[in-house]
Tab-separated table of C-alpha atoms in Angstrom:
chain	number	residue	atom	x	y	z
A	1	MET	CA	-77.101	-15.683	-77.431
A	2	LEU	CA	-74.132	-17.826	-76.813
A	3	THR	CA	-72.088	-14.713	-77.475
A	4	SER	CA	-74.113	-12.325	-75.205
A	5	LYS	CA	-74.013	-14.939	-72.109
A	6	PHE	CA	-70.142	-15.544	-72.653
A	7	SER	CA	-69.700	-11.544	-72.535
A	8	SER	CA	-71.914	-11.083	-69.584
A	9	SER	CA	-69.917	-13.846	-67.540
A	10	SER	CA	-66.466	-12.333	-68.581
A	11	ASN	CA	-67.702	-8.541	-67.344
A	12	ILE	CA	-68.882	-10.500	-63.904
A	13	TYR	CA	-65.483	-11.952	-63.697
A	14	THR	CA	-63.804	-8.653	-64.386
A	15	PHE	CA	-65.710	-6.882	-62.078
A	16	ILE	CA	-64.819	-9.551	-59.209
A	17	LEU	CA	-61.310	-9.435	-59.734
A	18	LEU	CA	-61.356	-5.599	-59.935
A	19	PHE	CA	-63.168	-5.567	-56.726
A	20	LEU	CA	-60.419	-8.309	-54.955
A	21	LEU	CA	-57.857	-6.026	-56.227
A	22	LEU	CA	-58.924	-2.845	-54.909
A	23	ASN	CA	-59.377	-4.505	-51.635
A	24	ILE	CA	-55.814	-5.930	-51.429
A	25	ILE	CA	-54.503	-2.606	-52.476
A	26	SER	CA	-57.068	-0.950	-49.870
A	27	LEU	CA	-55.976	-3.677	-46.958
A	28	ARG	CA	-51.966	-3.120	-47.694
A	29	SER	CA	-52.260	0.691	-47.800
A	30	SER	CA	-54.031	0.444	-44.241
A	31	ILE	CA	-51.112	-1.485	-42.773
A	32	ALA	CA	-48.864	1.451	-41.098
A	33	LEU	CA	-45.263	0.039	-41.693
A	34	PRO	CA	-43.143	1.339	-38.786
A	35	THR	CA	-41.114	4.457	-39.131
A	36	THR	CA	-39.441	3.954	-35.867
A	37	LEU	CA	-37.218	0.823	-34.905
A	38	ILE	CA	-36.936	-0.804	-31.363
A	39	LEU	CA	-33.454	-2.364	-30.405
A	40	PRO	CA	-34.013	-3.761	-26.867
A	41	VAL	CA	-30.517	-3.071	-24.914
A	42	THR	CA	-29.249	-5.355	-22.119
A	43	LYS	CA	-26.732	-4.131	-19.518
A	44	ASP	CA	-23.954	-6.965	-19.078
A	45	SER	CA	-23.726	-7.567	-15.313
A	46	SER	CA	-19.670	-8.267	-15.307
A	47	THR	CA	-18.374	-6.118	-18.003
A	48	LEU	CA	-21.264	-2.887	-17.545
A	49	GLN	CA	-21.414	-2.900	-21.391
A	50	TYR	CA	-24.708	-2.630	-23.116
A	51	ILE	CA	-25.575	-5.253	-25.529
A	52	THR	CA	-28.236	-5.572	-28.080
A	53	VAL	CA	-29.331	-8.283	-30.896
A	54	ILE	CA	-29.444	-7.776	-34.413
A	55	GLY	CA	-30.381	-10.507	-37.138
A	56	GLN	CA	-27.773	-11.109	-39.733
A	57	ARG	CA	-26.721	-13.698	-42.556
A	58	THR	CA	-28.476	-16.615	-44.446
A	59	PRO	CA	-29.730	-18.493	-42.642
A	60	LEU	CA	-30.699	-15.498	-40.341
A	61	ILE	CA	-29.543	-15.641	-37.055
A	62	PRO	CA	-29.288	-13.502	-33.762
A	63	VAL	CA	-25.768	-11.826	-33.100
A	64	ASN	CA	-25.026	-10.096	-29.953
A	65	PHE	CA	-23.328	-6.611	-30.424
A	66	THR	CA	-21.931	-4.319	-27.901
A	67	VAL	CA	-23.495	-0.955	-28.427
A	68	HIS	CA	-20.639	1.907	-29.152
A	69	LEU	CA	-22.451	5.094	-29.729
A	70	GLY	CA	-19.429	6.679	-31.646
A	71	GLY	CA	-18.827	3.463	-33.708
A	72	ALA	CA	-18.644	3.680	-37.494
A	73	SER	CA	-20.017	0.715	-38.658
A	74	LEU	CA	-21.762	-2.487	-37.797
A	75	LEU	CA	-18.289	-4.535	-36.734
A	76	VAL	CA	-18.111	-8.389	-36.890
A	77	ASP	CA	-15.863	-10.855	-35.869
A	78	CYS	CA	-15.791	-12.833	-39.006
A	79	GLU	CA	-13.092	-15.517	-38.022
A	80	SER	CA	-15.698	-16.902	-35.256
A	81	GLY	CA	-17.720	-19.019	-37.262
A	82	TYR	CA	-19.247	-16.791	-39.856
A	83	ASN	CA	-21.320	-18.903	-42.324
A	84	SER	CA	-23.634	-17.209	-44.807
A	85	SER	CA	-24.809	-17.807	-48.363
A	86	THR	CA	-25.291	-14.271	-49.205
A	87	TYR	CA	-21.884	-12.745	-47.860
A	88	LYS	CA	-20.490	-10.600	-50.496
A	89	PRO	CA	-17.018	-8.684	-50.097
A	90	VAL	CA	-17.344	-5.051	-51.237
A	91	LEU	CA	-14.937	-4.462	-54.145
A	92	CYS	CA	-12.401	-1.828	-54.242
A	93	LYS	CA	-13.434	1.100	-56.429
A	94	SER	CA	-16.953	-0.253	-56.346
A	95	LYS	CA	-20.021	2.182	-55.593
A	96	GLN	CA	-20.440	0.746	-52.243
A	97	CYS	CA	-16.971	1.438	-51.431
A	98	SER	CA	-17.340	5.168	-52.506
A	99	PHE	CA	-20.585	5.319	-50.599
A	100	ALA	CA	-18.675	4.013	-47.465
A	101	LYS	CA	-15.935	6.901	-47.856
A	102	ALA	CA	-13.598	4.069	-47.350
A	103	GLU	CA	-9.801	5.114	-46.286
A	104	PHE	CA	-8.091	2.226	-48.451
A	105	ASN	CA	-10.172	2.266	-51.902
A	106	ASP	CA	-7.258	1.250	-53.689
A	107	CYS	CA	-7.112	-2.697	-55.005
A	108	GLY	CA	-4.543	-4.952	-53.099
A	109	SER	CA	-3.664	-8.215	-52.136
A	110	PHE	CA	-4.322	-8.643	-48.251
A	111	CYS	CA	-5.472	-12.165	-48.219
A	112	LEU	CA	-2.821	-14.895	-48.769
A	113	SER	CA	-4.880	-17.853	-47.579
A	114	LYS	CA	-8.313	-19.387	-49.321
A	115	PRO	CA	-10.986	-16.481	-49.429
A	116	ARG	CA	-13.333	-16.630	-46.789
A	117	PRO	CA	-15.444	-13.906	-44.840
A	118	GLY	CA	-13.062	-11.152	-43.937
A	119	CYS	CA	-10.240	-12.413	-46.359
A	120	ASN	CA	-10.623	-11.576	-49.952
A	121	ASN	CA	-8.440	-9.867	-52.586
A	122	ASN	CA	-9.175	-6.854	-54.529
A	123	THR	CA	-11.795	-5.674	-51.672
A	124	CYS	CA	-12.360	-2.260	-50.306
A	125	HIS	CA	-10.915	-1.655	-46.569
A	126	THR	CA	-11.409	0.785	-44.152
A	127	LEU	CA	-10.392	1.697	-40.600
A	128	ASP	CA	-12.529	0.505	-37.490
A	129	GLY	CA	-11.758	-1.187	-34.050
A	130	ASN	CA	-12.557	-2.372	-30.511
A	131	PRO	CA	-13.086	0.798	-28.300
A	132	ILE	CA	-12.686	-1.186	-24.945
A	133	ILE	CA	-9.215	-1.915	-25.679
A	134	ASP	CA	-8.731	1.299	-28.021
A	135	THR	CA	-7.334	-0.827	-30.792
A	136	TYR	CA	-7.890	-0.004	-34.587
A	137	THR	CA	-6.871	-1.994	-37.588
A	138	GLY	CA	-7.828	-2.092	-41.294
A	139	VAL	CA	-10.927	-4.068	-41.966
A	140	GLU	CA	-12.584	-5.577	-44.923
A	141	LEU	CA	-16.241	-3.988	-45.968
A	142	ALA	CA	-18.944	-6.609	-47.040
A	143	GLU	CA	-22.573	-6.841	-47.687
A	144	ASP	CA	-25.042	-9.629	-46.080
A	145	VAL	CA	-28.510	-9.487	-44.714
A	146	LEU	CA	-29.390	-7.514	-41.578
A	147	ALA	CA	-33.186	-7.950	-39.743
A	148	ILE	CA	-34.454	-6.085	-36.955
A	149	GLY	CA	-36.995	-7.695	-35.043
A	150	SER	CA	-37.782	-11.585	-34.254
A	151	LYS	CA	-39.621	-13.683	-36.139
A	152	PRO	CA	-42.702	-14.095	-37.035
A	153	VAL	CA	-42.457	-10.096	-37.045
A	154	VAL	CA	-39.346	-8.799	-38.811
A	155	LEU	CA	-39.810	-5.061	-38.557
A	156	VAL	CA	-37.040	-4.417	-41.215
A	157	SER	CA	-35.147	-6.397	-43.339
A	158	GLN	CA	-32.077	-5.534	-45.648
A	159	PRO	CA	-30.669	-7.895	-47.942
A	160	LYS	CA	-27.240	-5.740	-48.564
A	161	PHE	CA	-26.530	-4.037	-45.479
A	162	ILE	CA	-23.017	-2.871	-45.698
A	163	PHE	CA	-20.734	-4.114	-42.287
A	164	THR	CA	-16.711	-4.276	-41.360
A	165	CYS	CA	-15.363	-7.609	-40.808
A	166	ILE	CA	-12.642	-7.769	-38.296
A	167	LYS	CA	-10.160	-10.301	-36.781
A	168	SER	CA	-10.922	-12.343	-33.480
A	169	PHE	CA	-7.581	-11.250	-31.682
A	170	ILE	CA	-8.876	-7.544	-31.777
A	171	MET	CA	-12.452	-8.242	-30.484
A	172	THR	CA	-11.336	-9.119	-26.990
A	173	HIS	CA	-12.773	-7.488	-23.688
A	174	LEU	CA	-16.262	-7.720	-24.731
A	175	ALA	CA	-19.115	-9.485	-22.746
A	176	LYS	CA	-19.393	-13.159	-22.682
A	177	GLY	CA	-21.535	-14.185	-26.251
A	178	VAL	CA	-20.751	-10.797	-27.952
A	179	THR	CA	-19.160	-11.207	-31.577
A	180	GLY	CA	-19.550	-7.762	-32.614
A	181	ILE	CA	-19.662	-3.837	-32.129
A	182	ALA	CA	-22.712	-2.081	-33.321
A	183	GLY	CA	-21.676	1.464	-34.472
A	184	PHE	CA	-24.038	4.593	-34.343
A	185	GLY	CA	-21.853	7.296	-35.152
A	186	HIS	CA	-22.737	10.185	-36.690
A	187	ASN	CA	-19.712	11.061	-39.142
A	188	SER	CA	-20.004	7.680	-41.148
A	189	THR	CA	-22.383	6.682	-44.025
A	190	ILE	CA	-22.222	3.157	-42.935
A	191	SER	CA	-23.203	3.349	-39.210
A	192	ILE	CA	-26.428	1.920	-38.358
A	193	PRO	CA	-28.583	5.078	-38.441
A	194	HIS	CA	-27.351	6.582	-41.375
A	195	GLN	CA	-27.000	3.437	-43.565
A	196	LEU	CA	-30.933	2.204	-42.094
A	197	ALA	CA	-32.161	6.035	-43.386
A	198	SER	CA	-30.310	5.630	-46.754
A	199	LEU	CA	-31.575	2.224	-47.180
A	200	ASP	CA	-35.131	2.776	-46.377
A	201	SER	CA	-37.241	6.024	-46.806
A	202	ARG	CA	-39.401	5.498	-43.945
A	203	PHE	CA	-36.564	6.231	-41.705
A	204	THR	CA	-34.675	9.480	-40.829
A	205	SER	CA	-31.128	10.064	-39.291
A	206	LYS	CA	-32.407	10.233	-36.218
A	207	PHE	CA	-32.100	7.871	-32.927
A	208	GLY	CA	-32.793	7.892	-29.220
A	209	ILE	CA	-31.072	5.995	-26.759
A	210	CYS	CA	-32.446	5.024	-23.175
A	211	LEU	CA	-30.460	2.797	-21.372
A	212	SER	CA	-31.779	0.820	-18.050
A	213	SER	CA	-30.044	1.022	-14.850
A	214	SER	CA	-31.088	-2.647	-14.279
A	215	THR	CA	-29.291	-5.772	-15.692
A	216	ILE	CA	-32.658	-7.557	-15.650
A	217	SER	CA	-34.900	-5.410	-17.606
A	218	SER	CA	-33.757	-4.243	-20.889
A	219	GLY	CA	-33.480	-0.525	-22.227
A	220	VAL	CA	-34.228	0.620	-25.792
A	221	ILE	CA	-32.531	2.488	-28.646
A	222	PHE	CA	-35.233	3.941	-30.889
A	223	ILE	CA	-34.240	4.458	-34.772
A	224	GLY	CA	-35.975	6.767	-36.496
A	225	SER	CA	-38.126	9.979	-35.584
A	226	SER	CA	-40.080	10.387	-32.699
A	227	PRO	CA	-42.345	10.551	-30.659
A	228	TYR	CA	-40.697	7.777	-28.450
A	229	TYR	CA	-43.021	6.242	-25.885
A	230	VAL	CA	-42.899	4.631	-22.472
A	231	TYR	CA	-45.959	3.457	-20.421
A	232	ASN	CA	-47.570	3.464	-17.056
A	233	PRO	CA	-48.466	5.828	-17.655
A	234	MET	CA	-47.991	6.540	-21.736
A	235	ILE	CA	-45.625	9.286	-21.994
A	236	ASP	CA	-43.674	10.654	-25.166
A	237	ILE	CA	-40.338	10.981	-23.486
A	238	SER	CA	-39.035	12.754	-26.557
A	239	LYS	CA	-40.493	16.019	-25.643
A	240	ASN	CA	-39.216	18.884	-23.634
A	241	LEU	CA	-35.548	17.834	-24.010
A	242	VAL	CA	-32.534	20.268	-23.561
A	243	TYR	CA	-30.802	20.391	-26.728
A	244	THR	CA	-27.174	21.411	-27.453
A	245	PRO	CA	-25.189	21.318	-30.801
A	246	LEU	CA	-22.651	18.610	-31.811
A	247	VAL	CA	-19.234	19.966	-31.730
A	248	LYS	CA	-16.670	18.797	-34.341
A	249	ASN	CA	-13.434	17.226	-33.645
A	250	THR	CA	-11.580	18.138	-36.653
A	251	PHE	CA	-8.294	16.141	-35.438
A	252	THR	CA	-10.140	12.835	-35.740
A	253	THR	CA	-10.365	10.567	-38.977
A	254	SER	CA	-13.976	10.576	-40.269
A	255	LYS	CA	-14.343	7.034	-39.157
A	256	PHE	CA	-14.262	7.888	-35.691
A	257	SER	CA	-17.580	9.230	-35.439
A	258	GLU	CA	-17.644	9.941	-31.631
A	259	TYR	CA	-20.254	12.583	-30.229
A	260	HIS	CA	-18.786	15.857	-28.814
A	261	VAL	CA	-20.772	18.716	-27.075
A	262	LYS	CA	-19.825	22.054	-25.604
A	263	VAL	CA	-19.390	21.679	-21.858
A	264	SER	CA	-18.996	25.531	-20.557
A	265	SER	CA	-19.188	24.770	-16.699
A	266	ILE	CA	-20.173	22.390	-14.151
A	267	ARG	CA	-22.492	23.235	-11.174
A	268	ILE	CA	-22.900	21.445	-7.800
A	269	ALA	CA	-26.083	22.079	-5.672
A	270	GLY	CA	-26.664	25.432	-7.645
A	271	LYS	CA	-22.741	26.524	-7.292
A	272	ASN	CA	-20.612	26.794	-10.320
A	273	VAL	CA	-17.287	24.630	-9.802
A	274	PRO	CA	-14.021	26.424	-10.219
A	275	LEU	CA	-12.918	24.781	-13.711
A	276	ASN	CA	-9.553	25.090	-15.975
A	277	LYS	CA	-11.903	26.428	-18.862
A	278	THR	CA	-8.807	25.675	-21.278
A	279	LEU	CA	-9.731	22.012	-20.879
A	280	LEU	CA	-13.118	22.306	-21.977
A	281	SER	CA	-12.224	23.518	-25.641
A	282	ILE	CA	-11.066	20.759	-28.276
A	283	LYS	CA	-7.636	21.819	-29.129
A	284	GLN	CA	-5.461	19.865	-31.748
A	285	GLY	CA	-7.961	16.644	-30.835
A	286	LEU	CA	-7.521	16.841	-27.177
A	287	GLY	CA	-9.863	18.145	-24.413
A	288	GLY	CA	-13.487	19.145	-24.420
A	289	THR	CA	-16.342	16.457	-23.849
A	290	ARG	CA	-17.353	13.123	-25.500
A	291	ILE	CA	-20.453	11.050	-24.885
A	292	SER	CA	-19.477	7.472	-24.681
A	293	THR	CA	-21.786	4.100	-24.032
A	294	THR	CA	-18.301	1.914	-23.835
A	295	THR	CA	-17.149	3.911	-20.694
A	296	PRO	CA	-19.031	2.588	-17.801
A	297	PHE	CA	-18.316	5.760	-15.719
A	298	THR	CA	-17.923	9.324	-16.563
A	299	ILE	CA	-14.186	10.152	-16.493
A	300	LEU	CA	-12.906	13.706	-15.732
A	301	HIS	CA	-9.331	15.027	-16.135
A	302	THR	CA	-7.623	15.061	-12.925
A	303	THR	CA	-7.926	18.764	-12.431
A	304	ILE	CA	-11.531	18.813	-13.121
A	305	TYR	CA	-12.054	15.687	-10.918
A	306	ASP	CA	-10.298	16.945	-8.198
A	307	ALA	CA	-12.551	20.580	-8.361
A	308	VAL	CA	-15.753	18.356	-8.731
A	309	LYS	CA	-14.991	16.239	-5.751
A	310	THR	CA	-14.266	18.919	-3.564
A	311	ALA	CA	-17.160	21.122	-4.331
A	312	PHE	CA	-19.442	17.625	-3.826
A	313	ILE	CA	-17.777	17.373	-0.185
A	314	ASN	CA	-18.568	20.894	0.427
A	315	ALA	CA	-22.709	20.620	-0.639
A	316	LEU	CA	-22.943	17.239	1.453
A	317	PRO	CA	-24.690	17.334	4.587
A	318	LYS	CA	-22.782	17.904	7.870
A	319	ASN	CA	-23.647	14.904	9.659
A	320	VAL	CA	-22.604	12.739	6.574
A	321	THR	CA	-18.923	11.050	6.768
A	322	ILE	CA	-16.289	11.000	4.340
A	323	VAL	CA	-14.687	7.043	4.345
A	324	GLU	CA	-11.759	5.461	3.025
A	325	PRO	CA	-12.660	4.356	-0.703
A	326	PRO	CA	-13.219	0.463	-0.260
A	327	THR	CA	-12.190	0.344	-3.978
A	328	LYS	CA	-9.602	1.818	-6.327
A	329	GLN	CA	-12.000	2.852	-8.834
A	330	PHE	CA	-13.643	5.740	-7.112
A	331	GLY	CA	-12.069	8.569	-5.483
A	332	LEU	CA	-14.586	9.618	-2.990
A	333	CYS	CA	-16.934	7.642	-0.834
A	334	PHE	CA	-18.978	8.360	2.069
A	335	SER	CA	-21.335	6.848	4.651
A	336	SER	CA	-24.899	6.209	3.500
A	337	LYS	CA	-26.272	6.002	7.113
A	338	ASN	CA	-27.754	9.705	6.752
A	339	ILE	CA	-28.543	9.772	3.422
A	340	ARG	CA	-32.153	9.413	2.240
A	341	ASN	CA	-33.877	7.783	-0.392
A	342	THR	CA	-35.952	9.648	-3.077
A	343	ASN	CA	-37.793	9.215	-6.258
A	344	VAL	CA	-34.690	10.282	-8.169
A	345	GLY	CA	-32.070	8.131	-5.909
A	346	PRO	CA	-29.999	9.231	-3.006
A	347	ASP	CA	-30.518	12.746	-1.824
A	348	VAL	CA	-27.419	14.025	-2.528
A	349	PRO	CA	-26.126	17.600	-4.010
A	350	VAL	CA	-27.346	17.511	-7.681
A	351	ILE	CA	-24.955	18.085	-11.001
A	352	ASP	CA	-25.662	20.434	-13.548
A	353	ILE	CA	-23.691	19.923	-16.625
A	354	VAL	CA	-24.092	23.444	-18.351
A	355	PHE	CA	-23.612	23.237	-22.331
A	356	HIS	CA	-23.257	26.131	-24.588
A	357	LYS	CA	-25.429	28.592	-22.781
A	358	LYS	CA	-26.643	28.810	-19.230
A	359	SER	CA	-30.124	27.667	-19.929
A	360	ALA	CA	-29.158	24.583	-21.770
A	361	PHE	CA	-28.007	22.312	-18.975
A	362	TRP	CA	-28.673	18.437	-17.993
A	363	ARG	CA	-29.174	17.925	-14.155
A	364	ILE	CA	-27.840	14.528	-12.866
A	365	TYR	CA	-29.611	13.366	-9.483
A	366	GLY	CA	-28.349	10.969	-6.976
A	367	ALA	CA	-29.352	7.814	-8.772
A	368	ASN	CA	-26.627	8.789	-11.565
A	369	SER	CA	-24.233	10.533	-9.818
A	370	VAL	CA	-23.387	8.322	-6.836
A	371	VAL	CA	-23.146	4.398	-6.645
A	372	GLN	CA	-23.660	1.912	-3.298
A	373	VAL	CA	-20.398	-0.126	-3.078
A	374	SER	CA	-21.371	-1.908	0.004
A	375	LYS	CA	-24.038	-1.713	2.489
A	376	ASP	CA	-23.293	1.279	4.557
A	377	VAL	CA	-21.016	3.327	1.751
A	378	MET	CA	-21.647	5.005	-1.379
A	379	CYS	CA	-19.243	6.602	-3.786
A	380	LEU	CA	-19.171	9.550	-6.275
A	381	SER	CA	-19.553	7.743	-9.582
A	382	PHE	CA	-16.972	9.911	-11.579
A	383	VAL	CA	-13.552	8.795	-12.197
A	384	GLY	CA	-10.599	11.134	-12.148
A	385	GLN	CA	-7.927	10.214	-14.773
A	386	ASP	CA	-4.919	12.091	-16.541
A	387	GLN	CA	-6.517	12.332	-19.837
A	388	THR	CA	-3.322	12.680	-21.914
A	389	ARG	CA	-4.769	11.317	-25.355
A	390	ALA	CA	-8.594	11.689	-24.654
A	391	PRO	CA	-11.255	14.241	-23.780
A	392	SER	CA	-11.291	16.311	-20.768
A	393	ILE	CA	-14.666	15.008	-19.854
A	394	GLU	CA	-16.031	11.671	-21.180
A	395	ILE	CA	-19.640	11.106	-20.098
A	396	GLY	CA	-20.143	7.514	-19.326
A	397	GLY	CA	-22.893	4.781	-19.528
A	398	TYR	CA	-23.954	4.992	-15.720
A	399	GLN	CA	-24.566	8.572	-16.199
A	400	LEU	CA	-26.926	8.133	-19.410
A	401	GLU	CA	-29.047	5.293	-17.663
A	402	GLU	CA	-32.743	6.367	-17.061
A	403	ASN	CA	-32.745	9.361	-19.259
A	404	LEU	CA	-33.259	9.635	-23.066
A	405	LEU	CA	-30.528	11.267	-25.262
A	406	LEU	CA	-31.901	12.391	-28.718
A	407	PHE	CA	-29.646	12.198	-31.595
A	408	ASP	CA	-30.717	14.407	-34.482
A	409	LEU	CA	-28.032	13.970	-37.218
A	410	ILE	CA	-29.997	15.970	-39.707
A	411	GLU	CA	-29.747	19.147	-37.276
A	412	LYS	CA	-26.503	17.961	-35.681
A	413	LYS	CA	-27.962	18.241	-32.352
A	414	ILE	CA	-28.467	16.157	-29.200
A	415	GLY	CA	-31.218	16.171	-26.736
A	416	PHE	CA	-31.038	15.447	-23.170
A	417	SER	CA	-33.925	14.501	-20.880
A	418	SER	CA	-33.907	14.941	-17.058
A	419	SER	CA	-34.290	11.317	-15.373
A	420	LEU	CA	-37.051	9.499	-16.255
A	421	LYS	CA	-37.411	8.579	-12.513
A	422	LEU	CA	-38.768	12.169	-12.069
A	423	GLN	CA	-41.880	10.932	-14.139
A	424	GLN	CA	-42.177	7.786	-12.099
A	425	THR	CA	-41.388	5.731	-15.296
A	426	SER	CA	-38.079	3.892	-16.739
A	427	CYS	CA	-36.324	3.118	-19.807
A	428	SER	CA	-37.453	-0.616	-19.357
A	429	LYS	CA	-41.035	0.541	-19.941
A	430	TYR	CA	-40.736	1.059	-23.800
A	431	GLU	CA	-43.435	-0.311	-25.976
A	432	LYS	CA	-42.175	-3.931	-26.585
A	433	THR	CA	-43.811	-4.265	-30.263
A	434	SER	CA	-43.987	-1.423	-33.056
């Protein structure tokens, strides 16, 4: 009798435990883990750099990074108080070094002082640097904790995220409080999107960048697959994009993962601008078109700039007066007294950047083509420069603002939206939580 009662009680307890276990499993499966990460991006008013915050180290601290679209890695100043109990240098000839496709995989003694973050012997080194001052050097690869999201909700945490350590003297001309550069390059296995996709199957090698035109309200980088939503009203801004293929620049090292596209022509107010077409192709590493988040305003080769400037002047209303530029930065300025404002900015001639075919073009409206420099004067927000070591066209941050650019690293293509102002929304109206 006692045995029977004991057996009955045991069965009841087993049933209860099984019931609780099934409920726990059901609860866990019902919790949708994010497949897209949200990285807020703010515009620094003094440097015009775009800044994001990523958690790193143990104990975890927020670190400010300048966003570098073509950067090869998460680059950190390890000489400015880098303290972490989980820092681990990547050893030469290790799996991590091979994964990073490092240029300097041979063992060597580069550090003559006491070992510290960024200074260890027999470690893996690669080439990286600061695009603001166009300076690059050998840097040590390391692993440490990386987290995206803030407490109490951390959307992703990786205990062994590979990054690069650089010396302080290279990290000059960055925005105040910035001690790193966040690289989103397409040709590097250790750039942020590629590495997250390789470490976590939830994410794909896709990301979207939507920069805010405001220095008060933040824009966003979406990491992972679309849809990408903004609100008031709720819109998936990743729909109806114009796509163009990525173009290879075979004369750059694998660590320089800049984004190049083919531009076949430029139209202003619907008319083709007469251009030297040889400048639009990449030859021996020069020419072509690059997209950059570290260049404030689009830079054009002087011959292209002169043609664009002339065409823009000819397309302006006759009652608009050309004035002497009040700043050396811009070469064409005019009175804004007779320029009316619209929902897409000042009513000036639209500029079409035509990609690999005539039907694939990106329209730039007044909000992105001109800048107000004083009460009654605005200027064409393009800069002319003799590009001796650079692309003929470098599309800068100001032209990208309030537009979504979707970078599909799997299909090797980039999608461009029109100005979000057309839909009466903005990059700052993204979903703040996942």
